[in-house]
XYZ file of C-alpha atoms in Angstrom:
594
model
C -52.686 -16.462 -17.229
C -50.083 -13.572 -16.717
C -47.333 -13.582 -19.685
C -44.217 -15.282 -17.839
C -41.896 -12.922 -19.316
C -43.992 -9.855 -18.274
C -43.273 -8.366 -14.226
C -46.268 -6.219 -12.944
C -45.438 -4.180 -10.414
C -48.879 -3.145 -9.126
C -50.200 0.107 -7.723
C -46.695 1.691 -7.369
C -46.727 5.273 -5.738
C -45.645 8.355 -7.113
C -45.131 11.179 -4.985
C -46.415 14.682 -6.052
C -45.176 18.523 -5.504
C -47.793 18.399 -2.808
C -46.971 15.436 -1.017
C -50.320 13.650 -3.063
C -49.250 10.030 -4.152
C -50.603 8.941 -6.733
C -50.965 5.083 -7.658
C -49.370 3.752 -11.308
C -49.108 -0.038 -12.566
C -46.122 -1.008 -14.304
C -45.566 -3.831 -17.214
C -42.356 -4.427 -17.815
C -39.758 -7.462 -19.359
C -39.281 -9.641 -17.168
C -35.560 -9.194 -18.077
C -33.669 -6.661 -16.474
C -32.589 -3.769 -18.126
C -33.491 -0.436 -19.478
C -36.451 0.290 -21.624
C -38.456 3.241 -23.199
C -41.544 3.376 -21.526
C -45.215 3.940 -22.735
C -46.557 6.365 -20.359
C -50.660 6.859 -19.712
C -52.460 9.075 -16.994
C -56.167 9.645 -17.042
C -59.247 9.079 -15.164
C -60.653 5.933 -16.246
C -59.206 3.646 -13.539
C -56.471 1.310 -14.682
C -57.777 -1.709 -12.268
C -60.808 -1.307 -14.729
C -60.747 -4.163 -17.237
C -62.329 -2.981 -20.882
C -64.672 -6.095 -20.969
C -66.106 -4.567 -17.741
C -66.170 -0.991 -17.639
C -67.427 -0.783 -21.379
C -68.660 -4.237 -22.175
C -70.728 -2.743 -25.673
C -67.832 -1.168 -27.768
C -65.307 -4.212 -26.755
C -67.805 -7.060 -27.995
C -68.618 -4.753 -31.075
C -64.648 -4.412 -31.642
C -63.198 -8.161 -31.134
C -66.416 -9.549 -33.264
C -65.684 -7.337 -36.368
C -61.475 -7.010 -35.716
C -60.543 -10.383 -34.572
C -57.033 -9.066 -35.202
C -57.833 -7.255 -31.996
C -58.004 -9.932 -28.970
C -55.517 -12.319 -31.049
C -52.036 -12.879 -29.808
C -53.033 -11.708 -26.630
C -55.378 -13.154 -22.953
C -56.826 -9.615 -23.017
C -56.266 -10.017 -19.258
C -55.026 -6.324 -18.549
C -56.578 -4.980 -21.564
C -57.837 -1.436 -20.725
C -60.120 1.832 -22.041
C -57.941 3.558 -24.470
C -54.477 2.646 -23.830
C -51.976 0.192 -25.013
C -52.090 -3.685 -24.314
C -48.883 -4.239 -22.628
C -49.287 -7.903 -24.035
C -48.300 -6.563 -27.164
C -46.209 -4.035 -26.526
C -43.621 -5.448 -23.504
C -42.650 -8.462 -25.667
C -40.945 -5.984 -28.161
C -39.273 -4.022 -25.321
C -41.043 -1.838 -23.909
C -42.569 -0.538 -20.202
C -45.933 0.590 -19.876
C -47.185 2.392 -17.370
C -50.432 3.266 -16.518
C -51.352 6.025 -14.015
C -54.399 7.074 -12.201
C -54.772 10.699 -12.321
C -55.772 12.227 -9.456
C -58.866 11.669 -7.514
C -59.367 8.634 -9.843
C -59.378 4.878 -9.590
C -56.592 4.281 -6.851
C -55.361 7.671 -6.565
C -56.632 10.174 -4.015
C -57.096 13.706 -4.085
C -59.379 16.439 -6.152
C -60.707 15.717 -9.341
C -60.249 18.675 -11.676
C -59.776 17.407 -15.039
C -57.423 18.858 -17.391
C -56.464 21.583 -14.593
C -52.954 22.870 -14.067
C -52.857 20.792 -11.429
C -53.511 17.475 -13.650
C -51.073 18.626 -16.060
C -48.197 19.072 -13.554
C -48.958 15.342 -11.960
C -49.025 14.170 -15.718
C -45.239 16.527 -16.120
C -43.851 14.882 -12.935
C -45.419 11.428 -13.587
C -43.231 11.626 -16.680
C -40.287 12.416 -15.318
C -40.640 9.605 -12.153
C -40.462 7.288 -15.214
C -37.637 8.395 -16.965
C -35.287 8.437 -14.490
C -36.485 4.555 -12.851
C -34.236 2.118 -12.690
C -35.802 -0.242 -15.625
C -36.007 2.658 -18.142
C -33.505 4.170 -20.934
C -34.266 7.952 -20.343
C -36.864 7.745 -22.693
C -40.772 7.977 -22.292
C -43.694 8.395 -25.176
C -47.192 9.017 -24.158
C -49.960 6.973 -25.985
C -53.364 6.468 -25.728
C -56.786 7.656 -27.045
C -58.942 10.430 -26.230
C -58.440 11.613 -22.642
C -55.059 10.410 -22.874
C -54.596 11.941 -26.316
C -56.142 15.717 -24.958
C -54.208 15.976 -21.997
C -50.591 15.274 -24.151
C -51.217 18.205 -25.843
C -51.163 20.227 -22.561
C -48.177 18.390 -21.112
C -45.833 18.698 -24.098
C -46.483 22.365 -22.800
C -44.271 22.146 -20.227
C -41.708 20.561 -21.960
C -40.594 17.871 -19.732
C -37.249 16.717 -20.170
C -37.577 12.695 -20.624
C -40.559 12.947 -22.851
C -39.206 11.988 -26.242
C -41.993 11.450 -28.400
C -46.431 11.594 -28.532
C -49.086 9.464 -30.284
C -52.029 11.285 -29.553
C -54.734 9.278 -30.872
C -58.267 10.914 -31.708
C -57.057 13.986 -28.743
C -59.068 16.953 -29.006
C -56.989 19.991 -27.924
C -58.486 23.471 -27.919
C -60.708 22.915 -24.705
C -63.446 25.223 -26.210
C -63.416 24.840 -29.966
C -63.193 21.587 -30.178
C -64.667 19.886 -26.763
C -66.939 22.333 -24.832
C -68.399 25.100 -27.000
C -68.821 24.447 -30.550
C -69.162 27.345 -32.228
C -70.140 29.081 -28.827
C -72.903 26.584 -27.981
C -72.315 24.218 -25.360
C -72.066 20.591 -25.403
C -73.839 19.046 -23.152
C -71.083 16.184 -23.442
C -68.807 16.359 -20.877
C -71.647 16.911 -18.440
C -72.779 13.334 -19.064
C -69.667 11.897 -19.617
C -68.781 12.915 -16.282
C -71.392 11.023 -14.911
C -70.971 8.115 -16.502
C -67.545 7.627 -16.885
C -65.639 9.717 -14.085
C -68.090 9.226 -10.552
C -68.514 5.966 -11.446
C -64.471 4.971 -10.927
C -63.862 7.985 -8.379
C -61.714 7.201 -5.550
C -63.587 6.752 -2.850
C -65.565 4.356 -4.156
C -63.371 1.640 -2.040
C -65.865 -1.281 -1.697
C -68.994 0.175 -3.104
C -67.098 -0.375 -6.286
C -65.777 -3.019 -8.502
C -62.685 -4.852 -8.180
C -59.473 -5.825 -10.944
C -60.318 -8.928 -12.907
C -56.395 -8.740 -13.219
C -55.461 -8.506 -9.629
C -58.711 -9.246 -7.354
C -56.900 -8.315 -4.068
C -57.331 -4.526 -5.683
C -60.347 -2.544 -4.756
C -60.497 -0.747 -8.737
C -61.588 3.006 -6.975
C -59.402 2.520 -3.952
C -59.375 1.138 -0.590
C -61.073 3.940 1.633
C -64.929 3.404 1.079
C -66.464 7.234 1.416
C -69.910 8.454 1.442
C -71.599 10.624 -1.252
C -71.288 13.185 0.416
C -67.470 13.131 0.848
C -67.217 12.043 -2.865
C -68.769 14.882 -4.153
C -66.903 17.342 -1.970
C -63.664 15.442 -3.927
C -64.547 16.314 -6.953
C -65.520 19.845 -8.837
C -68.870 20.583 -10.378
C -67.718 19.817 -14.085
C -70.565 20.445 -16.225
C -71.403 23.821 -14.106
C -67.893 24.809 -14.406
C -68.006 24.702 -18.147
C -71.454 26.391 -18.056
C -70.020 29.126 -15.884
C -67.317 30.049 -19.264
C -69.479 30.874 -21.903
C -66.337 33.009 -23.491
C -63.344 31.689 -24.434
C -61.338 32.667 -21.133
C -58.493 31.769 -18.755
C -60.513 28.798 -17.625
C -59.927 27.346 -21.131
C -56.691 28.713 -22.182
C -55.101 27.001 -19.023
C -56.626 23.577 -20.289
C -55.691 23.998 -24.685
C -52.751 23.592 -26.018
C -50.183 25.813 -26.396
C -49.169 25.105 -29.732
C -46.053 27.711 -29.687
C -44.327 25.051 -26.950
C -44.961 21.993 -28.290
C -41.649 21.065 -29.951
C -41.421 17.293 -28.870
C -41.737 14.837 -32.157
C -45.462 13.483 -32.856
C -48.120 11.326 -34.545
C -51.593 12.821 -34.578
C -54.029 10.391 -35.673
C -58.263 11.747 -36.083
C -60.920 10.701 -37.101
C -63.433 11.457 -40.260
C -66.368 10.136 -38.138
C -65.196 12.143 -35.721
C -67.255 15.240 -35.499
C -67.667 17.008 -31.839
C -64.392 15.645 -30.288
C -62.030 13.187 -31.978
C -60.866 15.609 -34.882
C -60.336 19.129 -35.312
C -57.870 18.959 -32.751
C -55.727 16.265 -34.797
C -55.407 18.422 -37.662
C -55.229 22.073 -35.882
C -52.290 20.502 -34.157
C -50.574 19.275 -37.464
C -50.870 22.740 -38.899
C -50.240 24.980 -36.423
C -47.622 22.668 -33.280
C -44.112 23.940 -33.189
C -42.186 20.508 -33.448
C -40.412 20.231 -36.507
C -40.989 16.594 -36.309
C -44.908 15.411 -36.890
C -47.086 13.204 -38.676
C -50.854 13.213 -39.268
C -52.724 10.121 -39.934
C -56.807 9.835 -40.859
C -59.077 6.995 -40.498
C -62.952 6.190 -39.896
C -64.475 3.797 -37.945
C -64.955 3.958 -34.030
C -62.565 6.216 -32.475
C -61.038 3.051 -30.261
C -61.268 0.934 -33.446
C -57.462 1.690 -34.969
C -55.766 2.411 -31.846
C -55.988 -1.900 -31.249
C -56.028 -3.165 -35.106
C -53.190 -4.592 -36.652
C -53.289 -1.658 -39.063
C -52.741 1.173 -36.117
C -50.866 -1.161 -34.039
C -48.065 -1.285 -36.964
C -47.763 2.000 -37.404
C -47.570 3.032 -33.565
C -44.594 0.502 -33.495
C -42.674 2.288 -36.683
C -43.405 5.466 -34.856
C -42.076 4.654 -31.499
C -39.640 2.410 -32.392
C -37.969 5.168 -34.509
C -37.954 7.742 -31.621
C -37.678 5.632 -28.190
C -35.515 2.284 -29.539
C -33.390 4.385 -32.527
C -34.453 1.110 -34.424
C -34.464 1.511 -38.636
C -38.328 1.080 -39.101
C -38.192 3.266 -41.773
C -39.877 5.828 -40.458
C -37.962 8.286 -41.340
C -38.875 8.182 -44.749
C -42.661 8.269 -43.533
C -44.681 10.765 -45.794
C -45.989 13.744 -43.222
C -49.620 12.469 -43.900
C -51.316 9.552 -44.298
C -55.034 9.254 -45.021
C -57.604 6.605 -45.579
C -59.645 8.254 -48.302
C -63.042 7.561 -47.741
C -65.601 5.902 -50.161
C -69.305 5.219 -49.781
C -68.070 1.704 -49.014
C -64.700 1.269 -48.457
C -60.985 3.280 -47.427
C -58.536 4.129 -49.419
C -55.317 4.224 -47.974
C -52.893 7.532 -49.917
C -49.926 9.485 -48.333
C -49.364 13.209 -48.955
C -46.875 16.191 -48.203
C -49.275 18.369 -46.645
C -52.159 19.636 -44.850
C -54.724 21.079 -46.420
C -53.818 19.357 -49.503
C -51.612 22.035 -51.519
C -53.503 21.223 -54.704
C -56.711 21.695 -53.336
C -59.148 23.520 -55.785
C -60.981 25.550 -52.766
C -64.514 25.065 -54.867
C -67.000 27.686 -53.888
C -70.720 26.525 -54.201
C -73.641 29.755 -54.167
C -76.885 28.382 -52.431
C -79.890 30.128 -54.539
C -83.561 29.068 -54.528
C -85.767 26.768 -56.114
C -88.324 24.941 -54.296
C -90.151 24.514 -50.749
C -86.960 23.602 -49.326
C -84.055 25.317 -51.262
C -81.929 24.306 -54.581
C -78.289 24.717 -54.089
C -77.132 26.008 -57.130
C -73.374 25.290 -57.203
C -71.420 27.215 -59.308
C -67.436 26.577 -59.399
C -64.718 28.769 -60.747
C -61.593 26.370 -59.979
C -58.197 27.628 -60.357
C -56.420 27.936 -63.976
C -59.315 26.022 -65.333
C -61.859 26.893 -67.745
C -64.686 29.191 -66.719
C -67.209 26.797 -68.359
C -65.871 23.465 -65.853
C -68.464 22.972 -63.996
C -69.235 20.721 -60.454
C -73.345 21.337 -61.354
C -74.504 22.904 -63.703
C -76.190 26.270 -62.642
C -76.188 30.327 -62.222
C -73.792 32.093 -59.833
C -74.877 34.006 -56.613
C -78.448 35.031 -57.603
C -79.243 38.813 -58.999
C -82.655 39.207 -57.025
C -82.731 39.543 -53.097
C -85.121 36.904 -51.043
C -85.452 35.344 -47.703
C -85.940 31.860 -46.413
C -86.815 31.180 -42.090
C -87.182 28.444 -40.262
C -88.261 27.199 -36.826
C -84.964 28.129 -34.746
C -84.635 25.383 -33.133
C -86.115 23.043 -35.563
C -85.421 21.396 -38.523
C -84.121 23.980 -41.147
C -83.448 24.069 -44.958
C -81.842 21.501 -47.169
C -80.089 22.889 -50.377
C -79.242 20.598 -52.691
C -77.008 20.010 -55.791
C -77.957 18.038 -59.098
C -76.169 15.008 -59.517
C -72.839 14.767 -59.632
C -71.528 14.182 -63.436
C -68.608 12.689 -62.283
C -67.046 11.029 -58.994
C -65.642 13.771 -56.839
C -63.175 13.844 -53.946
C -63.921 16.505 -51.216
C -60.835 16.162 -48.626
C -60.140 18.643 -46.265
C -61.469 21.558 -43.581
C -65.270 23.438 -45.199
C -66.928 26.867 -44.497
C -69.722 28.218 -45.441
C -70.567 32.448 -45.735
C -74.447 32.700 -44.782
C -76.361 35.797 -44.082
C -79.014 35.733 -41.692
C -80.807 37.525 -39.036
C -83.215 36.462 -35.954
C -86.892 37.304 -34.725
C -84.319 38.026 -31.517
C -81.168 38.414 -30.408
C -79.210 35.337 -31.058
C -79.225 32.747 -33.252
C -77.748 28.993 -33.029
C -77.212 27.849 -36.911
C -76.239 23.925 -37.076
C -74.709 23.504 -40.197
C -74.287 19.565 -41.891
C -72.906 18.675 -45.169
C -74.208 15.601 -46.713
C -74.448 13.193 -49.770
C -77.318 11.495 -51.144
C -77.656 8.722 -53.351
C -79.679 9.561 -57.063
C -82.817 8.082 -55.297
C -82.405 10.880 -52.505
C -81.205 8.145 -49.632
C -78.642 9.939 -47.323
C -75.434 7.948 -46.817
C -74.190 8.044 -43.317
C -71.151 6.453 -41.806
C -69.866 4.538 -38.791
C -68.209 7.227 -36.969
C -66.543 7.826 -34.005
C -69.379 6.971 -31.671
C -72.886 7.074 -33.653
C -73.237 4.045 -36.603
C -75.141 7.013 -38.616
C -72.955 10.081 -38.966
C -73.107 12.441 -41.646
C -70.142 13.699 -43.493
C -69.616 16.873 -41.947
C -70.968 19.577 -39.463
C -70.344 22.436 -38.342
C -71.721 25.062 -35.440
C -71.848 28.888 -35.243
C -73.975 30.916 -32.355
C -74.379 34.362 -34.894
C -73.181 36.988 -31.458
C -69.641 34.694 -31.949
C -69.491 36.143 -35.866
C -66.695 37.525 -34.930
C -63.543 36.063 -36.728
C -59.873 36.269 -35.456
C -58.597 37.524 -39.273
C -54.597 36.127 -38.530
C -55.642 32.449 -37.209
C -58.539 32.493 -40.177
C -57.338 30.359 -44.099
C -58.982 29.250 -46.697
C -61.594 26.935 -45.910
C -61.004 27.448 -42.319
C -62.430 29.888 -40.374
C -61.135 30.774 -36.766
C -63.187 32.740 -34.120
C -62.219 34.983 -31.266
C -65.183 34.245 -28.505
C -63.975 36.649 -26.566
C -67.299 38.863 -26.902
C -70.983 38.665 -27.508
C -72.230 40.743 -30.430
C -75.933 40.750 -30.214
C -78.238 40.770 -32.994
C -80.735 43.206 -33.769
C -84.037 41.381 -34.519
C -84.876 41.427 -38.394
C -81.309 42.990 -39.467
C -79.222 40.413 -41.052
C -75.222 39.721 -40.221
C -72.837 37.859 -42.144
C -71.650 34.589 -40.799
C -68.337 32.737 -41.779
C -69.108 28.872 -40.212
C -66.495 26.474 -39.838
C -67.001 22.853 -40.263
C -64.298 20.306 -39.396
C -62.629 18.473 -41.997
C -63.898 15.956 -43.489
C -62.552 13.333 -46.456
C -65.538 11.420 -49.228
C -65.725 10.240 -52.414
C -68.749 11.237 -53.896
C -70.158 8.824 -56.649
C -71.152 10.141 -60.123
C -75.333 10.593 -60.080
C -75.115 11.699 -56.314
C -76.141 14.592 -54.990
C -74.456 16.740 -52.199
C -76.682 19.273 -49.528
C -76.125 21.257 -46.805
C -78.749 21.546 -43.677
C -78.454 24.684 -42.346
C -80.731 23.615 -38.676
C -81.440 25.422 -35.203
C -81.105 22.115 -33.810
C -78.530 19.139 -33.952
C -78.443 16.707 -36.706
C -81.017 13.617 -36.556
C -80.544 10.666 -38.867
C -83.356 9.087 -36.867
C -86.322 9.983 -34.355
C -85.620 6.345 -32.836
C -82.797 4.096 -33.327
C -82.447 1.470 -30.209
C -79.179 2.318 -30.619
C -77.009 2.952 -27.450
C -73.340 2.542 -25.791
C -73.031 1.594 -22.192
C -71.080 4.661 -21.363
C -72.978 7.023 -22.553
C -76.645 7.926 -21.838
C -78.493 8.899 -24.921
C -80.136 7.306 -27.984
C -77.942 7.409 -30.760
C -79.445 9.321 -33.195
C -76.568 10.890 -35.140
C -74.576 13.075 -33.363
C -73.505 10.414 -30.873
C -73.132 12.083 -27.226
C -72.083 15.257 -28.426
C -75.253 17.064 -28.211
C -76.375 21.178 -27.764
C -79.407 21.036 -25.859
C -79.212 22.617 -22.537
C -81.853 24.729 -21.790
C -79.724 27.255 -19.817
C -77.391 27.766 -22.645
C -80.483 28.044 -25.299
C -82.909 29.921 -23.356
C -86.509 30.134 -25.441
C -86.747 34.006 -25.361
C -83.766 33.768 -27.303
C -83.182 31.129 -29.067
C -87.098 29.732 -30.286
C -87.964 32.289 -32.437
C -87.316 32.676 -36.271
C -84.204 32.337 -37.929
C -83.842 33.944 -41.461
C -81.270 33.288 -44.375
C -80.835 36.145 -47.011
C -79.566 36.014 -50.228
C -78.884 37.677 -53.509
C -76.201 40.486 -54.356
C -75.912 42.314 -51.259
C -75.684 38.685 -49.311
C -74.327 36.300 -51.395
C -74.290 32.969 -49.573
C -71.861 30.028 -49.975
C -70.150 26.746 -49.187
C -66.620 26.448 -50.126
C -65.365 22.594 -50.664
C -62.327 21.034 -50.825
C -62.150 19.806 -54.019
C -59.478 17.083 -54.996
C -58.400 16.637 -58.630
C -58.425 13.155 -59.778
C -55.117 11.637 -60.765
């Protein structure tokens, strides 16, 4: 039954620049008076209940976080934003709004256009000035509704008074379509499955709001495929179409220069492909003076709902839209759940990267079919003789090792650990190699292993078996941008293909997104260097109902179109050199213990 002291206003309009009105719900206290509003606008269709649109991740989520459903009827609980059952009790409005072309809203769909981000700028600034609000409004919400506040704090409009972008990618080619210059294949399928599938238009043909029936979910104008797909751009094309780093993607990152509004970014360790390199890249490098970064594992909609995000949302906003003494203000800048083989650890710090990081470089040398990372470790102001594994530095004699380049790869691997080891924070690795032809696609994944060689794996984001790291690099995007480039993090231009000359080797400075683990004394740490993505498992059974493929490690977030990775060339042979003239290496964030 509807909370009595909740009033919905349904499907409210909202006029655009254009004359395009687009349709919002509003939850607000049943009280009159004025309230800071939690503001949403994405694609997902807010007539949409969770239960129905993604029926697999919310029985997974209530069944192990009962803290979830409890206190609430779940009746308007949605995909990624707030429930206003727990939110408009404390004082707040929340409005949810379907972007254009989506749900209830007519019009194009071009997602995270300049045209999306100036309905998102004047959807803001509707609420802020309605008659039930204080002149306040935060943005919330997971995912697409964390990307897309990145791009509208760009425009800096006026009533927007504070962000929680949860798990919200924001550089719309490093960290969502092109990783390391190869394309993901995600957004294709995604838009498949999660975008056509609530497209307005739909009108009958689609399903209708468990929380209002009388409400057709994708609108009230039934159209025919034909008409649907002239509403709507070619998405995964498009993204084909911009193999470069280009307008097309500038126009849809953020502009970190102009974000100035106060923030929470909150990512993801498990989060590899999408829900976390953006959450960090925007705590280092955003203009507000004002912003906090929180990490955590699990799924990536996990925390947004648990009593553990849900508290620290309401110190955030509370703070900045109510002026109420949560004590926020003495929030550390970061707070991160450490992570263990089998458990979080929950420790606050000033900074990010860690300031008393020891930036631990590892030389990969050979020994074996497969490769023997010998990891030798020079830390800062310590003895030359402290050692993470015993072993010699960068080897004295030249060699090669190749691989299938689009198969498996080489493992190097450490001896056991002596002692339990933190590694928190952004990795890179320095590789030479060179290619039977032109190109070369090197998939690059840190791992741990037990002392019996089992890998350990986590629940991440969106696959139940993700490793602890990874990283991409296609070798003709070597080139490195040497002012956005730091320790342990290195930044590429993409503005140019440098082609490889078959058999003559190039150096290559890999990125691979932060990551936080505890590594247990007797295990062993590797890194894969592949021509392919990351498998845990041939065959798992495992799958979501949004997405389409098998989870087999890398969740959705895949590299395996054909047109992208052409066989002349990218099958050939992909060779690693080493020794003086190419010394090779991984460089780890090391954390001292206490």
């Amino acid at each position: 039954m509807p909370n009595e002291d909740m009033q919905i206003d349904w499907d409210v309009g909202i006029r655009m620049d254009d004359g395009t009105v687009l349709r919002a719900d509003v939850f607000r206290p049943a009280r009159a008076g004025r309230y800071p509003v939690l503001l949403s606008y994405g694609p997902y269709a807010k007539g949409l209940a969770f239960q129905d649109g993604y029926p697999s991740a919310w029985q997974k989520m209530v069944a192990d976080h009962p803290d979830v459903p409890h206190g609430s009827s779940n009746l308007y609980q949605n995909w990624e934003v707030v429930d206003p059952e727990k939110w408009v009790p404390d004082g707040y409005v929340c409005v949810r709004v379907d972007s254009r072309g989506c749900g209830r809203s007519p019009g194009y769909v071009d997602h995270f256009s300049p045209r999306e981000t100036r309905d998102f700028h004047d959807c803001i600034e509707w609420a802020g000035v309605q008659p039930w609000c204080n002149g306040k409004v935060g943005l919330s919400g997971v995912s697409y509704f964390g990307i897309n506040q990145w791009q509208v704090a760009g425009l800096q409009p006026p009533h927007l008074a504070a962000m929680c972008i949860w798990e919200g990618a924001a550089d719309w080619y490093r960290d969502m379509t092109h990783h390391g210059g190869i394309l993901s294949t995600f957004w294709a399928n995604w838009y498949d499955m999660q975008v056509k599938t609530v497209q307005y238009g739909l009108g009958e043909r689609g399903p209708r709001s468990r929380a209002n029936p009388a409400l057709a979910v994708c609108g009230d104008e039934t159209m025919s495929d034909a008409q649907l797909a002239a509403n709507r751009c070619s998405f995964g094309d498009d993204i084909l179409a911009h193999p470069l780093e280009d307008d097309y993607h500038r126009e849809r990152s953020a502009q970190w220069d102009r974000i100035t509004v106060p923030f929470l970014s909150a990512g993801n360790w498990g989060g590899q492909g999408l829900h976390l390199r953006g959450n960090t890249e925007a705590f280092m490098r955003a203009a507000s003076s004002q912003k906090w970064l929180e990490m955590h594992g699990l799924e990536h909609w996990t925390h947004f709902y648990t009593d553990y995000g849900l508290a620290i949302q309401k110190r955030f906003f509370g703070h900045f839209l109510k002026g109420e003494r949560t004590g926020w203000d003495e929030e550390p800048p970061v707070r991160l759940q450490v992570r263990h083989v089998d458990h979080f650890e929950e420790r606050t710090e000033r900074e990010w990267p860690i300031a008393r990081t020891q930036w631990t470089k590892l030389h990969l040398a050979p020994e074996g079919t497969l490769g023997f990372a010998a990891l030798t470790t020079s830390l800062p102001g310590e003895p030359q003789d402290r050692r993470l594994a015993v072993s010699a530095a960068n080897p004295s004699t030249p060699f090669t090792l190749s691989f299938d380049a689009q198969g498996d790869g080489l493992t190097f691997l450490s001896e056991p650990l002596p002692e339990a080891t933190e590694i928190t924070g952004p990795l890179a690795a320095k590789l030479w190699a060179s290619s039977s032809t032109t190109d070369a696609d090197l998939f690059l994944v840190f791992r741990v292993f037990t002392a019996d060689l089992r890998e350990v794996t986590f629940a991440g984001a969106i696959d139940p078996h993700t490793p602890v790291a990874q990283g991409w690099l296609r070798a003709s995007h070597r080139e490195l941008d040497a002012q956005l480039s730091r320790e342990g993090r290195p930044y590429h231009t993409h503005a140019r293909e440098q082609k490889l000359t078959p058999g003559a080797p190039v150096e290559l400075d890999i990125e691979l997104w932060p990551t936080s683990i505890v590594v247990p004394a007797g295990c062993r740490i590797a890194l894969t260097v592949r021509g392919r993505d990351y498998v845990y498992a041939e065959k798992t059974g495992l799958k979501l109902s949004n997405f389409k493929n098998e989870l087999r490690g890398c969740g959705p977030f895949l590299h395996d179109d054909p047109r992208d990775r052409p066989a002349r060339e990218f099958a050939g042979r992909t060779t690693l050199h080493f020794g003086p003239a190419h010394p090779a290496w991984l460089v780890l964030p090391v954390i001292p213990a206490p």
